[in-house]
XYZ file of C-alpha atoms in Angstrom:
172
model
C -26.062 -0.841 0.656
C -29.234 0.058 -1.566
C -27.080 2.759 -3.282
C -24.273 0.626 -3.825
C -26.962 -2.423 -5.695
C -27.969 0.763 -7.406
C -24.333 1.352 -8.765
C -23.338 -2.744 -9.234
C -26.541 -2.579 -11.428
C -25.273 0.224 -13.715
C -21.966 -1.420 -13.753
C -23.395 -4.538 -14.801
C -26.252 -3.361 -16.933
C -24.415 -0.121 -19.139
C -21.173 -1.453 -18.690
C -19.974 1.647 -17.069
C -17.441 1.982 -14.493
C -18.621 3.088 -11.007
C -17.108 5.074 -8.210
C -18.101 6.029 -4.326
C -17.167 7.875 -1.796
C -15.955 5.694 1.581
C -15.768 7.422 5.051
C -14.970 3.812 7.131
C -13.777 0.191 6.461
C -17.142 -1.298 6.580
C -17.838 1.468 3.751
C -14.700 -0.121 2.039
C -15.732 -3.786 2.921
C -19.493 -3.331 1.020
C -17.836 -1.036 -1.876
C -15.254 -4.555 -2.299
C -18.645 -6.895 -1.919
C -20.183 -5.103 -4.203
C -17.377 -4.898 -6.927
C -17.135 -1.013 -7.304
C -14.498 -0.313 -9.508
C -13.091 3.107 -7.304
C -13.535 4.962 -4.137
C -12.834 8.299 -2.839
C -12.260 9.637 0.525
C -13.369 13.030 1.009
C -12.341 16.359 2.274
C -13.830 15.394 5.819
C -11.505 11.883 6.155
C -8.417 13.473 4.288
C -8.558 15.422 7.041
C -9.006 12.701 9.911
C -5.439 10.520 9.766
C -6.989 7.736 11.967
C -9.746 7.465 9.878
C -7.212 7.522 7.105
C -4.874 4.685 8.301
C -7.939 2.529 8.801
C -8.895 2.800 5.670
C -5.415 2.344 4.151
C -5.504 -1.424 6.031
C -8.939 -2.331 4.683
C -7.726 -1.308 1.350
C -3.776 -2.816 1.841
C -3.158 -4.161 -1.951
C -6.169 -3.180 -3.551
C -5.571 -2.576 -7.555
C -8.758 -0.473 -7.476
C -8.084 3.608 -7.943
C -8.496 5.439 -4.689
C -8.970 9.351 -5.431
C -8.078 11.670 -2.508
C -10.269 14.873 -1.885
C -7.780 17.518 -0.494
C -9.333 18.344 3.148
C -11.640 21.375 3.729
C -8.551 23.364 5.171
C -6.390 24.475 2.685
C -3.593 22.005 4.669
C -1.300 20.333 2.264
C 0.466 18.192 4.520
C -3.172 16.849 5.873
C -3.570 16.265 2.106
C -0.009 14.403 1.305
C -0.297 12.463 4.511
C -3.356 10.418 3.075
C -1.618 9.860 -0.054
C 0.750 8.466 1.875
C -1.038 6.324 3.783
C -2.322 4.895 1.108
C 0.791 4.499 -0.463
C 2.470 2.312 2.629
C -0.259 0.018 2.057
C 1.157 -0.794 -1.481
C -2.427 1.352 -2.680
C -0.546 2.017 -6.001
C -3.331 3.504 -8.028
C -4.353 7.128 -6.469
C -5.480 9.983 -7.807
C -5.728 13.492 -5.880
C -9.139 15.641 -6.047
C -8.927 19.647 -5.842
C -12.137 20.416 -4.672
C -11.278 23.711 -2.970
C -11.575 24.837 0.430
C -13.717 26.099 3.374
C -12.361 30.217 4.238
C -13.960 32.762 6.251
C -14.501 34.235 2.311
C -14.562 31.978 -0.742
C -15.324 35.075 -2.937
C -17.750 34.445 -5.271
C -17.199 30.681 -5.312
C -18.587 28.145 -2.958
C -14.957 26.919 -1.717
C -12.365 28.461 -2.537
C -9.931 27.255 -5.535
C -6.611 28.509 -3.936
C -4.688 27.427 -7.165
C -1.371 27.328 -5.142
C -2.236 24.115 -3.070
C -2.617 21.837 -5.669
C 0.133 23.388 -7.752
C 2.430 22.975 -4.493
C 1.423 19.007 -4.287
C 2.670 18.822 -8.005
C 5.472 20.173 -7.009
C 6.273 17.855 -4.181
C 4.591 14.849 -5.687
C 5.113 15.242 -9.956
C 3.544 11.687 -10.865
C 0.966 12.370 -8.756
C -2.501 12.610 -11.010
C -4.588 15.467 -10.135
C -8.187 16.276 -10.967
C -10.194 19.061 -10.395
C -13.925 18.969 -8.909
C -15.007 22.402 -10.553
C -18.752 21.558 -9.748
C -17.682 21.466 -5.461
C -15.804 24.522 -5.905
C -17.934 26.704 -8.271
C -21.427 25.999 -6.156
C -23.156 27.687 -9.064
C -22.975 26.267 -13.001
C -22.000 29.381 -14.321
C -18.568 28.859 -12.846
C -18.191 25.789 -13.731
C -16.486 26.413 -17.504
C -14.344 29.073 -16.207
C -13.238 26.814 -13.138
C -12.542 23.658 -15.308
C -10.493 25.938 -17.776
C -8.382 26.818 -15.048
C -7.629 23.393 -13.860
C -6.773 22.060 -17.656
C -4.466 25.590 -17.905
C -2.602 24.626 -15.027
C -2.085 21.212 -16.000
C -4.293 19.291 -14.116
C -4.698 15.715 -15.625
C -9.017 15.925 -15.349
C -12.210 16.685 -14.263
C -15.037 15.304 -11.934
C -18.329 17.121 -12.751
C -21.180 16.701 -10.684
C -24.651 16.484 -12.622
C -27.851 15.785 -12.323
C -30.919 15.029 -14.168
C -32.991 18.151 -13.554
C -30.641 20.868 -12.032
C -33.130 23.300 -11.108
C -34.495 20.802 -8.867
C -30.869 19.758 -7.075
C -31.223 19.826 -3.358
C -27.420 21.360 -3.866
């Protein structure tokens, strides 16, 4: 809840729009409370449908964008079933995250990209908007350019760069 007073005071203060992740409906609950303006569910409750389909009914209606990490398992039904969740509960605005994916060998990458899932879900879902989390997948910065160039050749419809204020001091 201190994170999230953190975030409604950016919001409020810089007029900047403010996103979380949510792993439970009490997350969801607090995020509403608190007036953040998206959520995302990540690659660990993608890949959890119970924990999906709870969320989906604390979110039924919301007009708030709900972005959809695909799950650590390069699964694409795992990763169209949330959508769909969401989508039964009239969750209109959604937006699916590549953020690659946990393999015995990701190569030189932290997760691998495996450009074929995501271009598969276009496939199956074409107005579905898709972003790509080069940061997650890369694990180093020096992949990150090459990564994102990838996504925007392919036709991915954005990015979602993780930063921070003194990199050589991330924890990650």
């Amino acid at each position: 809840e201190e994170g999230l007073l953190w975030l409604k005071q950016v919001k409020d203060n810089y007029h900047m729009k403010v996103c979380t992740e949510v792993a439970t409906p009490y997350h969801v609950e607090k995020c509403l409370e608190y007036d953040i303006d998206s959520l995302w569910l990540g690659a660990r409750t993608t890949s959890n449908p119970f924990s999906v389909d709870e969320i989906a009914e604390s979110l039924k209606g919301t007009k708030k964008t709900i972005f959809v990490k695909n799950p650590l398992n390069p699964d694409i039904r795992l990763w169209i079933g949330a959508i769909e969740r969401l989508r039964k509960k009239s969750i209109e605005n959604i937006v699916a995250i590549h953020r690659g994916f946990s393999l015995t060998d990701n190569g030189k990458y932290r997760q691998s990209p495996l450009w074929k899932i995501p271009i598969e879900l276009r496939r199956e879902m074409p107005d579905m908007k898709i972003i790509c989390d080069p940061s997650h997948i890369a694990g180093k910065r020096q992949y990150i350019k090459e990564l994102s160039q990838m996504a925007m050749s392919i036709g991915f419809d954005g990015l979602m760069i993780e930063v921070h204020n003194k990199p050589l001091e991330a924890k990650t």
